[in-house]
Structure formats: structure tokens, C-alpha cells
PDB file of C-alpha atoms (C1' of nucleotides) in Angstrom:
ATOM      1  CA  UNK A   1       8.547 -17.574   1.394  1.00 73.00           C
ATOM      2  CA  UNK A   2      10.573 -17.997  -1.412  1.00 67.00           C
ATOM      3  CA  UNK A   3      11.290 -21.139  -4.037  1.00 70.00           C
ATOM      4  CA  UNK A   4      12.704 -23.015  -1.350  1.00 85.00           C
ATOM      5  CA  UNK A   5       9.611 -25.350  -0.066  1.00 93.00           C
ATOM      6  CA  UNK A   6      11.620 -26.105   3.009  1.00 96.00           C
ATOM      7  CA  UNK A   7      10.526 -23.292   4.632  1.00 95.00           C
ATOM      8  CA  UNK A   8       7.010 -24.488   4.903  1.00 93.00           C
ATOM      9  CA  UNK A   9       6.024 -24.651   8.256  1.00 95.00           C
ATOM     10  CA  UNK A  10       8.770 -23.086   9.714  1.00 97.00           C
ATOM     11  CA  UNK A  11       7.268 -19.241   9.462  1.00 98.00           C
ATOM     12  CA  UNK A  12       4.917 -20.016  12.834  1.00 98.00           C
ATOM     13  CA  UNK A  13       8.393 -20.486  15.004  1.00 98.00           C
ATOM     14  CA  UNK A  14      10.126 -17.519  13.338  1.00 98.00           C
ATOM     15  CA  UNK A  15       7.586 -15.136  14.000  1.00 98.00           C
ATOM     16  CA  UNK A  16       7.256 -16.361  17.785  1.00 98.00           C
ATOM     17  CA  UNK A  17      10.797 -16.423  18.074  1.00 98.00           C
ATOM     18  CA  UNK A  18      11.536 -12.721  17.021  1.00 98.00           C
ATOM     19  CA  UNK A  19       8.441 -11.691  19.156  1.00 98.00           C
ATOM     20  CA  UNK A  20      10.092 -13.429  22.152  1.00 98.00           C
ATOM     21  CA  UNK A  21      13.010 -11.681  22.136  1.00 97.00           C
ATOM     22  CA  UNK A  22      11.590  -7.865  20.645  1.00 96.00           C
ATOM     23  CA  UNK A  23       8.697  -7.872  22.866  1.00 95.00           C
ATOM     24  CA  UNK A  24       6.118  -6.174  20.368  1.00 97.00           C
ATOM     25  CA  UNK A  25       6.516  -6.102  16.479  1.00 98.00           C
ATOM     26  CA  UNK A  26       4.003  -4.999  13.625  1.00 98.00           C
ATOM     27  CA  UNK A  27       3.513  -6.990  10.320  1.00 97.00           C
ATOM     28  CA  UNK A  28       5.387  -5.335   7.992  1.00 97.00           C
ATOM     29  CA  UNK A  29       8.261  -4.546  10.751  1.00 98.00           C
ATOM     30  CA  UNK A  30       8.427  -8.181  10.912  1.00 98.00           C
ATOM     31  CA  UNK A  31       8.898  -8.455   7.144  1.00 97.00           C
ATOM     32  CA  UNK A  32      12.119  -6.382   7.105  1.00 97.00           C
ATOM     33  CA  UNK A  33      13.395  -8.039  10.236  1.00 97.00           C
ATOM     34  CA  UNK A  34      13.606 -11.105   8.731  1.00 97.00           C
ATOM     35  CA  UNK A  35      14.698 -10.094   5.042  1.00 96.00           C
ATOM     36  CA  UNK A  36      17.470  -7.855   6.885  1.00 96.00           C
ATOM     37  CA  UNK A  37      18.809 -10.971   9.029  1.00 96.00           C
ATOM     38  CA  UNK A  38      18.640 -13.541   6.214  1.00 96.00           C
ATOM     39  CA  UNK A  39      20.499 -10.569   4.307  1.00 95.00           C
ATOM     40  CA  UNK A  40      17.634 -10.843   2.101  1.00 94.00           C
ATOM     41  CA  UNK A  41      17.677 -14.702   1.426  1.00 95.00           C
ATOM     42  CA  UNK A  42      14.112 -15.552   2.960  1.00 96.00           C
ATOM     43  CA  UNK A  43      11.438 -12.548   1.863  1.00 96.00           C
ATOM     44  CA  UNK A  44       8.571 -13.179   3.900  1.00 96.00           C
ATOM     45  CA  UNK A  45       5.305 -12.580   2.032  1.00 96.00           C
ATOM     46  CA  UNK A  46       2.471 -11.005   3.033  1.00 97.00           C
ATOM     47  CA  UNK A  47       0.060 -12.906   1.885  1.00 96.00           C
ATOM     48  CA  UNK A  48       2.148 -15.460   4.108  1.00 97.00           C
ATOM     49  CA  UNK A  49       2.170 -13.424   6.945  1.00 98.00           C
ATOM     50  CA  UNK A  50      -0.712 -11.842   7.492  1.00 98.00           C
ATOM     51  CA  UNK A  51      -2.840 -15.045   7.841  1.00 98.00           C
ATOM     52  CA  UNK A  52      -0.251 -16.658  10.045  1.00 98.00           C
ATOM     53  CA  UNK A  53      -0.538 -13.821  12.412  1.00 98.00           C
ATOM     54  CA  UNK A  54      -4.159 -13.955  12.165  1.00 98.00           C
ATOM     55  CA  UNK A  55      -3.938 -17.703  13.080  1.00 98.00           C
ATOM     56  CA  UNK A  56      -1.753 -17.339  15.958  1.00 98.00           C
ATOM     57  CA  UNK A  57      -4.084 -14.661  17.840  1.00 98.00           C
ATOM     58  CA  UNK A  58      -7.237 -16.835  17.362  1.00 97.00           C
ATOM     59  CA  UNK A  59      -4.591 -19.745  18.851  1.00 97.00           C
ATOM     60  CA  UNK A  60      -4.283 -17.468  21.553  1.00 97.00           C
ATOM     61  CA  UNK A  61      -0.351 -17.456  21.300  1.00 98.00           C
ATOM     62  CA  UNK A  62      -0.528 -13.700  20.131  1.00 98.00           C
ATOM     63  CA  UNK A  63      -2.367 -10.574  21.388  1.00 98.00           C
ATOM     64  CA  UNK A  64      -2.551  -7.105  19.877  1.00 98.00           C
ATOM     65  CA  UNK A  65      -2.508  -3.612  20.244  1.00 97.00           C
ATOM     66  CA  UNK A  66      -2.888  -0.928  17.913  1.00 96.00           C
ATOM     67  CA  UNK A  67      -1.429   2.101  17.702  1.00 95.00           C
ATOM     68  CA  UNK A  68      -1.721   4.937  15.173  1.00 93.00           C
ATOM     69  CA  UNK A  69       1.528   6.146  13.720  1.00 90.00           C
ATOM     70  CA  UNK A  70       1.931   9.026  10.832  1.00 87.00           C
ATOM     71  CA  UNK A  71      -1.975   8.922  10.902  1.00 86.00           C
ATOM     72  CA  UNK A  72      -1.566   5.326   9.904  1.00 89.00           C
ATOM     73  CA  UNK A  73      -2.671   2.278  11.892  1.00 91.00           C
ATOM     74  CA  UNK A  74      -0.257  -0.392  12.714  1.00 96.00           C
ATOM     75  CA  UNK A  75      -1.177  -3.563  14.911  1.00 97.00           C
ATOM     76  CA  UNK A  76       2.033  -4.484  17.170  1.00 98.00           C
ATOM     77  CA  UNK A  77       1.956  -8.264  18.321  1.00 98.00           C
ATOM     78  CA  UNK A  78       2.979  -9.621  21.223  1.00 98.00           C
ATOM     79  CA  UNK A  79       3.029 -13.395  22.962  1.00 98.00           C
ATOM     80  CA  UNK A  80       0.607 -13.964  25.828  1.00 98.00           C
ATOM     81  CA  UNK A  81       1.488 -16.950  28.347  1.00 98.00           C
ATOM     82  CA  UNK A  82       0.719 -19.609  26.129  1.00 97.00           C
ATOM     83  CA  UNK A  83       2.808 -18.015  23.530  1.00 98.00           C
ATOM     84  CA  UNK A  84       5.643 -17.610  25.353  1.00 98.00           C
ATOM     85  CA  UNK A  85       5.732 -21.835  25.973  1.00 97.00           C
ATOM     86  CA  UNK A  86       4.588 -22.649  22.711  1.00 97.00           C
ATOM     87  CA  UNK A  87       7.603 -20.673  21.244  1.00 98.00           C
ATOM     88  CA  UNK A  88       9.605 -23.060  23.318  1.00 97.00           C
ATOM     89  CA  UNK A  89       8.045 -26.107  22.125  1.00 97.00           C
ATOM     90  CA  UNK A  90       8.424 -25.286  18.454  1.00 97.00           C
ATOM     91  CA  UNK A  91      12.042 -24.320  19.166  1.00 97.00           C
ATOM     92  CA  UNK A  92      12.379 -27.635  20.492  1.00 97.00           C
ATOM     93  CA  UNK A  93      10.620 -29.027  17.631  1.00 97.00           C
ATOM     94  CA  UNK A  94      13.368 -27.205  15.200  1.00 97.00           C
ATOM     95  CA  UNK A  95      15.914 -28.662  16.895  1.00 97.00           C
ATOM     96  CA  UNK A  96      14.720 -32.271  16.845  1.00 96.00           C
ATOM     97  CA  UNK A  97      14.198 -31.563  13.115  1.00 97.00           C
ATOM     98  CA  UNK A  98      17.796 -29.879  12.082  1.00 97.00           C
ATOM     99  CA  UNK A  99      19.031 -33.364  14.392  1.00 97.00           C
ATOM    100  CA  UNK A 100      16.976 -35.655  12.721  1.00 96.00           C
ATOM    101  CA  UNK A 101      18.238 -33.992   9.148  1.00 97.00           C
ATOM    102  CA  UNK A 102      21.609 -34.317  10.527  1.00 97.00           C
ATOM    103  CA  UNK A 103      21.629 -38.059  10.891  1.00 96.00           C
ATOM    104  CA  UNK A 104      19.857 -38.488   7.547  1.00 96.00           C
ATOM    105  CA  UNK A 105      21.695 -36.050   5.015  1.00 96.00           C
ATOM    106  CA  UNK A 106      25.433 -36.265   6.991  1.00 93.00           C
ATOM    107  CA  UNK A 107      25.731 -40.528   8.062  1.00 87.00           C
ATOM    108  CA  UNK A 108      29.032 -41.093   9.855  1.00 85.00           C
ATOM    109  CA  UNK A 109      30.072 -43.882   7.432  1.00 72.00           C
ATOM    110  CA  UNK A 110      29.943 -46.692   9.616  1.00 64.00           C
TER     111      UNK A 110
ATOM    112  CA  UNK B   1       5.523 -37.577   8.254  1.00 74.00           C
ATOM    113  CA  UNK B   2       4.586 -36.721  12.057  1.00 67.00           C
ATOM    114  CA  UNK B   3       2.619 -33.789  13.629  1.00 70.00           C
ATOM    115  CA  UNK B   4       5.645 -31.555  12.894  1.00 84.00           C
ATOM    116  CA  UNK B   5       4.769 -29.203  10.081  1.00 93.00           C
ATOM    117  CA  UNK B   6       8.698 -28.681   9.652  1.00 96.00           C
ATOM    118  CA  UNK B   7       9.452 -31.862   7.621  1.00 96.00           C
ATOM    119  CA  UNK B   8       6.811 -30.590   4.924  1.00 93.00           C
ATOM    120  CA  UNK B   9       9.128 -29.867   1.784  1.00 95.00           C
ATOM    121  CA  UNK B  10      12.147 -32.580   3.032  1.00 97.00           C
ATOM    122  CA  UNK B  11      11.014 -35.891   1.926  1.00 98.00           C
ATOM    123  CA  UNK B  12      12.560 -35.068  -1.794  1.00 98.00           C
ATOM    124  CA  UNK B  13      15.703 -34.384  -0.402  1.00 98.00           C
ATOM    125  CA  UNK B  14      15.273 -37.040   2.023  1.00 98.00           C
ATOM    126  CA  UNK B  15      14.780 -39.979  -0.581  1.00 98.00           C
ATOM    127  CA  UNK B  16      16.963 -38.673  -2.892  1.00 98.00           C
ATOM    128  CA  UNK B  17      20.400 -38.107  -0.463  1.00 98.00           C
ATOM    129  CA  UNK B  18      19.397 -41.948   0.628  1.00 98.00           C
ATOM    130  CA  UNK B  19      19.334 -43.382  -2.768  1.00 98.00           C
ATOM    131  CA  UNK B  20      22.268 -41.406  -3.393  1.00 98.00           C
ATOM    132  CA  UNK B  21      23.922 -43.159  -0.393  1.00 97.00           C
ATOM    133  CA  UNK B  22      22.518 -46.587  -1.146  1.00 96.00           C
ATOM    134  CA  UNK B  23      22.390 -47.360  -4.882  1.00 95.00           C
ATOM    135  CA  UNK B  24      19.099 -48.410  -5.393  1.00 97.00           C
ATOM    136  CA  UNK B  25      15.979 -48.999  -2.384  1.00 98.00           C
ATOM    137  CA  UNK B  26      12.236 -50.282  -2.689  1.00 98.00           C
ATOM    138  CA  UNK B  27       9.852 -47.753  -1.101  1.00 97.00           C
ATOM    139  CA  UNK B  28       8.818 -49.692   1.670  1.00 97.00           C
ATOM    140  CA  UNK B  29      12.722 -50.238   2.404  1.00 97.00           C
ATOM    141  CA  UNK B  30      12.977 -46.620   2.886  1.00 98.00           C
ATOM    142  CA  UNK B  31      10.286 -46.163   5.279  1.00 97.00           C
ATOM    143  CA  UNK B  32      11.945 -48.724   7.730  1.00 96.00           C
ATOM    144  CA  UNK B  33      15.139 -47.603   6.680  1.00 96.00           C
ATOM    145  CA  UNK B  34      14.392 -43.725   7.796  1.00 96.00           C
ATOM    146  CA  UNK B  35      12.781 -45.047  10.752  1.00 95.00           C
ATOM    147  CA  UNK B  36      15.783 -46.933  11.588  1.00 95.00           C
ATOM    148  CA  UNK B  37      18.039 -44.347  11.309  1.00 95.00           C
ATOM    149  CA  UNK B  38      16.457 -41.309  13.137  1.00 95.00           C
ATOM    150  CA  UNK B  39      15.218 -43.814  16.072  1.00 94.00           C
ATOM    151  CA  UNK B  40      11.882 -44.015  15.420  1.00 93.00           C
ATOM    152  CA  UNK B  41      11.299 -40.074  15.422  1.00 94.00           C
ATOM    153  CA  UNK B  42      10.342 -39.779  11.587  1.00 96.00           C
ATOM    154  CA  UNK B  43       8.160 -41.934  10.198  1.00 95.00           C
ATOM    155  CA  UNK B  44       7.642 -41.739   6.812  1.00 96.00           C
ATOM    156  CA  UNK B  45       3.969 -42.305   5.469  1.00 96.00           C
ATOM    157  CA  UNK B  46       3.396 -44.618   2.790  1.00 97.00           C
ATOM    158  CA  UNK B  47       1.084 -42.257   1.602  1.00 96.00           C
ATOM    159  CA  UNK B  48       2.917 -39.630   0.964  1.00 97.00           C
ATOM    160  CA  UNK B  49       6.364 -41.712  -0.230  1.00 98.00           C
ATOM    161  CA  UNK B  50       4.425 -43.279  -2.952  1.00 98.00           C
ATOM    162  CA  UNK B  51       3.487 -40.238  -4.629  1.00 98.00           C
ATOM    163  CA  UNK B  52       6.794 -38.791  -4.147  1.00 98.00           C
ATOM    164  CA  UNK B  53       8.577 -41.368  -5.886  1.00 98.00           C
ATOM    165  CA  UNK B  54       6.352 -41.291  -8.690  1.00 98.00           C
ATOM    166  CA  UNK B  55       6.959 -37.538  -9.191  1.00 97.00           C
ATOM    167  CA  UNK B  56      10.791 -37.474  -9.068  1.00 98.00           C
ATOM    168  CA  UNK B  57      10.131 -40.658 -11.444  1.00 97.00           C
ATOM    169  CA  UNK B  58       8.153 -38.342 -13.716  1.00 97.00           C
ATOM    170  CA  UNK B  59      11.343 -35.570 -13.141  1.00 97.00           C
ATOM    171  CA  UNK B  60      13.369 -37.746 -14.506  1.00 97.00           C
ATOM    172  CA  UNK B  61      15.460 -38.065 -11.128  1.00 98.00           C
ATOM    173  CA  UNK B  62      14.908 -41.001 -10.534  1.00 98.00           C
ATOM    174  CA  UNK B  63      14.535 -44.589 -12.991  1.00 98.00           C
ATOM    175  CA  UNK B  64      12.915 -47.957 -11.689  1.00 97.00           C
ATOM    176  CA  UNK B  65      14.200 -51.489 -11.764  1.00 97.00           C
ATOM    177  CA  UNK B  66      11.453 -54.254 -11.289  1.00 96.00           C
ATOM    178  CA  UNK B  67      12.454 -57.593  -9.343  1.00 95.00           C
ATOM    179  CA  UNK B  68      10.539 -60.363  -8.295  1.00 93.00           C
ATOM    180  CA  UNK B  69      11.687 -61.003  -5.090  1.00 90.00           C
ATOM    181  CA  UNK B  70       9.631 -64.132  -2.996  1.00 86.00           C
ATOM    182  CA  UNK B  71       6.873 -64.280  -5.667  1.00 86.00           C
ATOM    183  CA  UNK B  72       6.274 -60.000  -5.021  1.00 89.00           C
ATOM    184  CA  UNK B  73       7.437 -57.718  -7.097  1.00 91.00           C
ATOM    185  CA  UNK B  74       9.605 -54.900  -5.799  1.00 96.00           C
ATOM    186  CA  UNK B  75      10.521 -51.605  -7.633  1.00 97.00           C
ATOM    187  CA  UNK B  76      13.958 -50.824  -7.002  1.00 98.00           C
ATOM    188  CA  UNK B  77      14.593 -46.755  -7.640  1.00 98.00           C
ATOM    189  CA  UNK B  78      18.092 -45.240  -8.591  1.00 98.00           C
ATOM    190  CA  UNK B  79      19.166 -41.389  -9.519  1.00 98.00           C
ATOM    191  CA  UNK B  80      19.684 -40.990 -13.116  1.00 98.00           C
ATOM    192  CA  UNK B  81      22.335 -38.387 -14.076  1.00 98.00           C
ATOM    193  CA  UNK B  82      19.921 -35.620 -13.197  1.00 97.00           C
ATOM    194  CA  UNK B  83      18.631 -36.980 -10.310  1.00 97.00           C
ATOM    195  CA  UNK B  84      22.377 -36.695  -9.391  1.00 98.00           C
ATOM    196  CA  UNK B  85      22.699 -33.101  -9.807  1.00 97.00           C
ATOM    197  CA  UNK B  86      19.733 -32.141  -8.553  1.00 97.00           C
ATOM    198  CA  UNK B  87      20.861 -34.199  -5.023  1.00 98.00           C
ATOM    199  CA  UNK B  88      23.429 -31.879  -4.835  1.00 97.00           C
ATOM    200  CA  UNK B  89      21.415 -28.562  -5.161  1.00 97.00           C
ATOM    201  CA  UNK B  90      19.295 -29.634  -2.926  1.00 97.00           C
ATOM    202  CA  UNK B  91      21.501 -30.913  -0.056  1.00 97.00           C
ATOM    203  CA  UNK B  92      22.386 -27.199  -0.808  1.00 97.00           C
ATOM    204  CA  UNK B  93      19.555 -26.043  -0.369  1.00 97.00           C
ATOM    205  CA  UNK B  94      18.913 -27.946   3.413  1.00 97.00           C
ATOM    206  CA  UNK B  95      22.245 -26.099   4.278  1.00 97.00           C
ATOM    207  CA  UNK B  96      21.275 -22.915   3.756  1.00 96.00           C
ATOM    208  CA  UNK B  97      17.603 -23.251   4.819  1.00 97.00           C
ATOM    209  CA  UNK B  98      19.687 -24.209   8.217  1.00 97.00           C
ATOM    210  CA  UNK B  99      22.187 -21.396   8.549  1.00 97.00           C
ATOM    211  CA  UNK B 100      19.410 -19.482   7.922  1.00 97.00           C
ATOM    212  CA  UNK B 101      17.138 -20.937  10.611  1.00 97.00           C
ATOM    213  CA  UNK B 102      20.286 -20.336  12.716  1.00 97.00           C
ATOM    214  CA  UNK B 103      20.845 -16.919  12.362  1.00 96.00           C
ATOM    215  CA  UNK B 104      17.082 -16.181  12.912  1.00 97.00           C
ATOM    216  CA  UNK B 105      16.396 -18.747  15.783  1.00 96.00           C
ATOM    217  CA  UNK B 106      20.070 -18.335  17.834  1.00 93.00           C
ATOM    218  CA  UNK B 107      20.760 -14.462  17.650  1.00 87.00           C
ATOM    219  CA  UNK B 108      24.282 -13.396  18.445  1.00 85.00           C
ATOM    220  CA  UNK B 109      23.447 -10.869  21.268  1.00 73.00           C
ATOM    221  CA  UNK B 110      24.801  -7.826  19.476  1.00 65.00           C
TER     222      UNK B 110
ATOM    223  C1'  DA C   1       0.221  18.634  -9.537  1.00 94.02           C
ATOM    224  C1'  DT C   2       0.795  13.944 -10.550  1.00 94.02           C
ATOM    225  C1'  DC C   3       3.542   9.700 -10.396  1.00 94.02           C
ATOM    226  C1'  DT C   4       5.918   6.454  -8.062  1.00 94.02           C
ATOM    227  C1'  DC C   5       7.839   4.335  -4.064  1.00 94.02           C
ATOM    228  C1'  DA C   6       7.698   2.909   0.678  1.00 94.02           C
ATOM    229  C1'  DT C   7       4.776   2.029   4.322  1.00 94.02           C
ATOM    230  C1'  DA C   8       0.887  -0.730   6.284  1.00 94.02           C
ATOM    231  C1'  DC C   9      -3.019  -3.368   6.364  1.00 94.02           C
ATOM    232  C1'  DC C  10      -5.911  -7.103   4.042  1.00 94.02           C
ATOM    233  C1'  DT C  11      -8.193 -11.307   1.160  1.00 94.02           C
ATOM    234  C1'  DA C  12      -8.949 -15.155  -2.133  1.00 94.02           C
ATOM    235  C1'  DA C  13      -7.889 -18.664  -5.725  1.00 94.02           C
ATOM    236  C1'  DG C  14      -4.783 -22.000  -6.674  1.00 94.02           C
ATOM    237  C1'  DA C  15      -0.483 -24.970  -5.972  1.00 94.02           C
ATOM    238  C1'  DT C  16       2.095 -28.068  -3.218  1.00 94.02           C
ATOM    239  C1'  DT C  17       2.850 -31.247   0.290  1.00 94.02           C
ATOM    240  C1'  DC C  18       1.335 -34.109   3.540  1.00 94.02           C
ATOM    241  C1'  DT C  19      -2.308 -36.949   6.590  1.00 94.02           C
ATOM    242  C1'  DT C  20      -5.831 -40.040   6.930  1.00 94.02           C
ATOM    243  C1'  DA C  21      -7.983 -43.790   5.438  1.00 94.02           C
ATOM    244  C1'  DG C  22      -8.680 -46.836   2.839  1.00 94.02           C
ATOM    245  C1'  DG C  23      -7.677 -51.175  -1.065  1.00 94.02           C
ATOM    246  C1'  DC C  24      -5.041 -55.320  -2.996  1.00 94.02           C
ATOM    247  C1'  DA C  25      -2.011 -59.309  -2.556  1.00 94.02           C
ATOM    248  C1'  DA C  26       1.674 -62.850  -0.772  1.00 94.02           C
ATOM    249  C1'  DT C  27       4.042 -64.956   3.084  1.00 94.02           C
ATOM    250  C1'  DA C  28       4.927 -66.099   7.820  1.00 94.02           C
ATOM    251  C1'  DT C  29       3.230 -67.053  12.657  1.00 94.02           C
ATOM    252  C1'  DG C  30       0.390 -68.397  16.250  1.00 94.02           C
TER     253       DG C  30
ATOM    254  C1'  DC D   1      -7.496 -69.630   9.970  1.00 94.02           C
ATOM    255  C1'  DA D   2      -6.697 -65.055  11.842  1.00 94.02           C
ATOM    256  C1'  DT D   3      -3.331 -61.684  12.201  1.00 94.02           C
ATOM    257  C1'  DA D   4       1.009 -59.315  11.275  1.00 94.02           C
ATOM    258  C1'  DT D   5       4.460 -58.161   7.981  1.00 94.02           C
ATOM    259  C1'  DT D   6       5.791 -57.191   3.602  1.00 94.02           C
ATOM    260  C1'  DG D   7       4.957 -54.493  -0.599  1.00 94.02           C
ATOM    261  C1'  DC D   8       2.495 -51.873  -3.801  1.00 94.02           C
ATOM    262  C1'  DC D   9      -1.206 -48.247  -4.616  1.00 94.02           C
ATOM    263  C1'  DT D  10      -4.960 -44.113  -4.616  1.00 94.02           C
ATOM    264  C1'  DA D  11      -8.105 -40.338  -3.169  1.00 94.02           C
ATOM    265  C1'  DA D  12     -10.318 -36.851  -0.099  1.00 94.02           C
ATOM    266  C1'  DG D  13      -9.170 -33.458   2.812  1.00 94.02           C
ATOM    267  C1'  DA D  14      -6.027 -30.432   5.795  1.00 94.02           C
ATOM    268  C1'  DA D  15      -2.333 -27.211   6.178  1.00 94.02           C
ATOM    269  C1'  DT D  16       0.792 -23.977   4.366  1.00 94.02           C
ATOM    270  C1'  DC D  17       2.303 -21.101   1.062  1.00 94.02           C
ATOM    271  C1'  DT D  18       2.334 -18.305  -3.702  1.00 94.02           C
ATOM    272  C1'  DT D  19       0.359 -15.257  -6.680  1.00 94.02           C
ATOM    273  C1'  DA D  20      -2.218 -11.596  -7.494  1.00 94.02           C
ATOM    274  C1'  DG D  21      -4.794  -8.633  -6.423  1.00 94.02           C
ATOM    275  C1'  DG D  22      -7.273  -4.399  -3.209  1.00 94.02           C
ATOM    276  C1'  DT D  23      -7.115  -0.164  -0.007  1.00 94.02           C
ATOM    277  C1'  DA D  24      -4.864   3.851   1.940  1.00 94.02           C
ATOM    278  C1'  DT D  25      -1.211   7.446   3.743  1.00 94.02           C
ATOM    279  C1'  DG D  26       2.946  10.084   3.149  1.00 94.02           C
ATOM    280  C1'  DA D  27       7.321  11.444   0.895  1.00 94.02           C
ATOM    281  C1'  DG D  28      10.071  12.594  -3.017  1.00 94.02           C
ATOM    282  C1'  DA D  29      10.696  13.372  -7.917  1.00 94.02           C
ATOM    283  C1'  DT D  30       9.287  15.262 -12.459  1.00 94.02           C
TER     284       DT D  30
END
DNA sequence: ATCTCATACCTAAGATTCTTAGGCAATATG
DNA sequence: CATATTGCCTAAGAATCTTAGGTATGAGAT
């Protein structure tokens, strides 16, 4: 996603999270979503994305439907039940880890 | 380190803001001592410290001390200058990862 | 008319980081 | 004497991402 290796394995709960709250998204929307809210400090690649998306439907966390726009195709995601709770687990999971890094990288000098 | 695909790309900055803390720590010191810290909720394989301390050895972040300590040998690891530096950039680096993770995870209803 | 850019999808080889599963050795404990 | 703890290590494989492509439509510029 960019240089930064921290972001590995944090592009799963992103792309859950912004489906949870925009209902339906397509790939490359989700791209600029993310590069527009960072204000263009994590680029999501496609080469990133695109399997991750892929993963996530045959997880059965995502379902699609296509729609042609501008005589284009575009595949809009969206979460299904099990989606919709595993987005809360891995925001959960995020906040256990941003804790965890908390205690480590900040100690209250004892 | 756990199931949690999230700490993937911390354990540099990890082992480096500890030694930073510290002075100078064996490896198996800094598995107990990470466990210790976050209460048991990241574990740090030995399999995957090793290697990482022979890489930011072979950086040039960190240098080794050996001591004989009850007839074993230990290797005591400290920063070197660079290892100093590059501490800093990437406690940096954790920050921003975080705001950023904020901003994406916790939207401000506009 | 052609060139480039933005849109929109995709895959595959390789890099990086970690897990899993071992191995070796000394000391302490039951 | 068997097991747990300490203390070091490696190697095969899994998971995630980067890099570097490929395909195609439509709009705007030269």
C-alpha cells in the first residue's frame, strides 16, 4: 500500500469498514475513497485490492452485483451477514492492536 | 506473533523502541519482556525475533555484546547511532499509520 | 485522427514478514 | 531421570503486498 509495511494486514478491515458504512462500493471507487481520506498518504493498489476483494467474497463476507455504467462494467460490493460481524471483530482486533502499541511504544515511566 | 495479521510489519519498531528504552536486552528477554508488558496478548515468536534481530544486525541498527552468563552465552543487542535515528522515523511512522487508521476506521459524521 | 489520461477490471512473479515445527544445549525441579 | 525453563538457532510454508504487466471504454487535447 505504500513503503510503510505497517499497513500489511490492515487493508481486509478498511475495505469492510468503508463498505459498512457506504453500503455498496466498486473497486476502483474504493481506491479514491481511501487516497481522498488519507489525503493521499495510503494509495491503495490494485494489484492489492483486487485479490483482497476476491478473497473476501469466496470468505463469504462480501457479495456482488454488477452493473453496467458508460457501457462499462463495474462490480459494486457489499457485506452479507457474516460480513457485517466480521467487520466488527476486526475493528475490535484494531483496537486491541493500536492498545497493545500504546503500552509498548508510549510506557508511563514507572 | 498471534492470529492477528495486524502486527505483521511492527516487530522492527517493536524491538527497536524497547532497546531504545532499555539499553541493551537478550532476545529471549524480549519475548517475556513484551509478553509482560501487553498482558499476555502479544507473544512474540522466537521464530520470527531471531531473524529479525539478525537483519537490523545486518542494517547496522543494531551491534551485539556476548556474555557468559551461568555457563550460557547471551547476546546482548544495543542501537548503534543509526539504529537511533532510524527508532525515531519509525515511531513516526506507527503515528501516522494510526491517525491514519483513525480517520479511515472512526469517520467524523460529516 | 491519434495520443494520452482517467476509468475499470484483472493476473502473476517475486519480496517481505510471519507461523509452524523443528534442533541444540545448560540448569533447575520434582 | 524426566520435564520445564532458559537461551540460541534454522527452514519450509502461509499470508500479504509490490511491481509490472494486460485488456478495454470514453473524454479531451494536438
Amino acid at each position: 500500500m505504500q513503503k510503510n509495511q505497517l499497513y500489511k494486514g490492515s487493508l481486509s478491515t478498511i475495505v469492510l469498514k468503508l463498505l459498512n458504512d457506504k453500503g455498496k462500493m466498486y473497486g476502483y471507487q474504493i481506491t479514491r475513497e481511501v487516497e481522498q481520506i488519507t489525503t493521499g498518504e495510503l494509495v491503495i493498489t490494485e494489484g492489492a485490492l483486487y485479490p483482497t476483494l476476491h478473497k473476501l467474497e469466496a470468505k463469504g463476507l462480501l457479495s456482488v452485483e454488477i452493473k453496467t455504467v458508460n457501457n462499462r462494467p463495474r462490480k459494486y460490493y457489499f457485506l452479507t451477514e457474516n460480513g457485517k460481524e466480521e467487520t466488527l471483530n476486526l475493528l475490535n482486533e484494531m483496537k486491541s492492536f493500536i492498545q497493545n502499541m500504546d503500552v509498548l511504544l508510549n510506557p508511563k515511566l514507572a
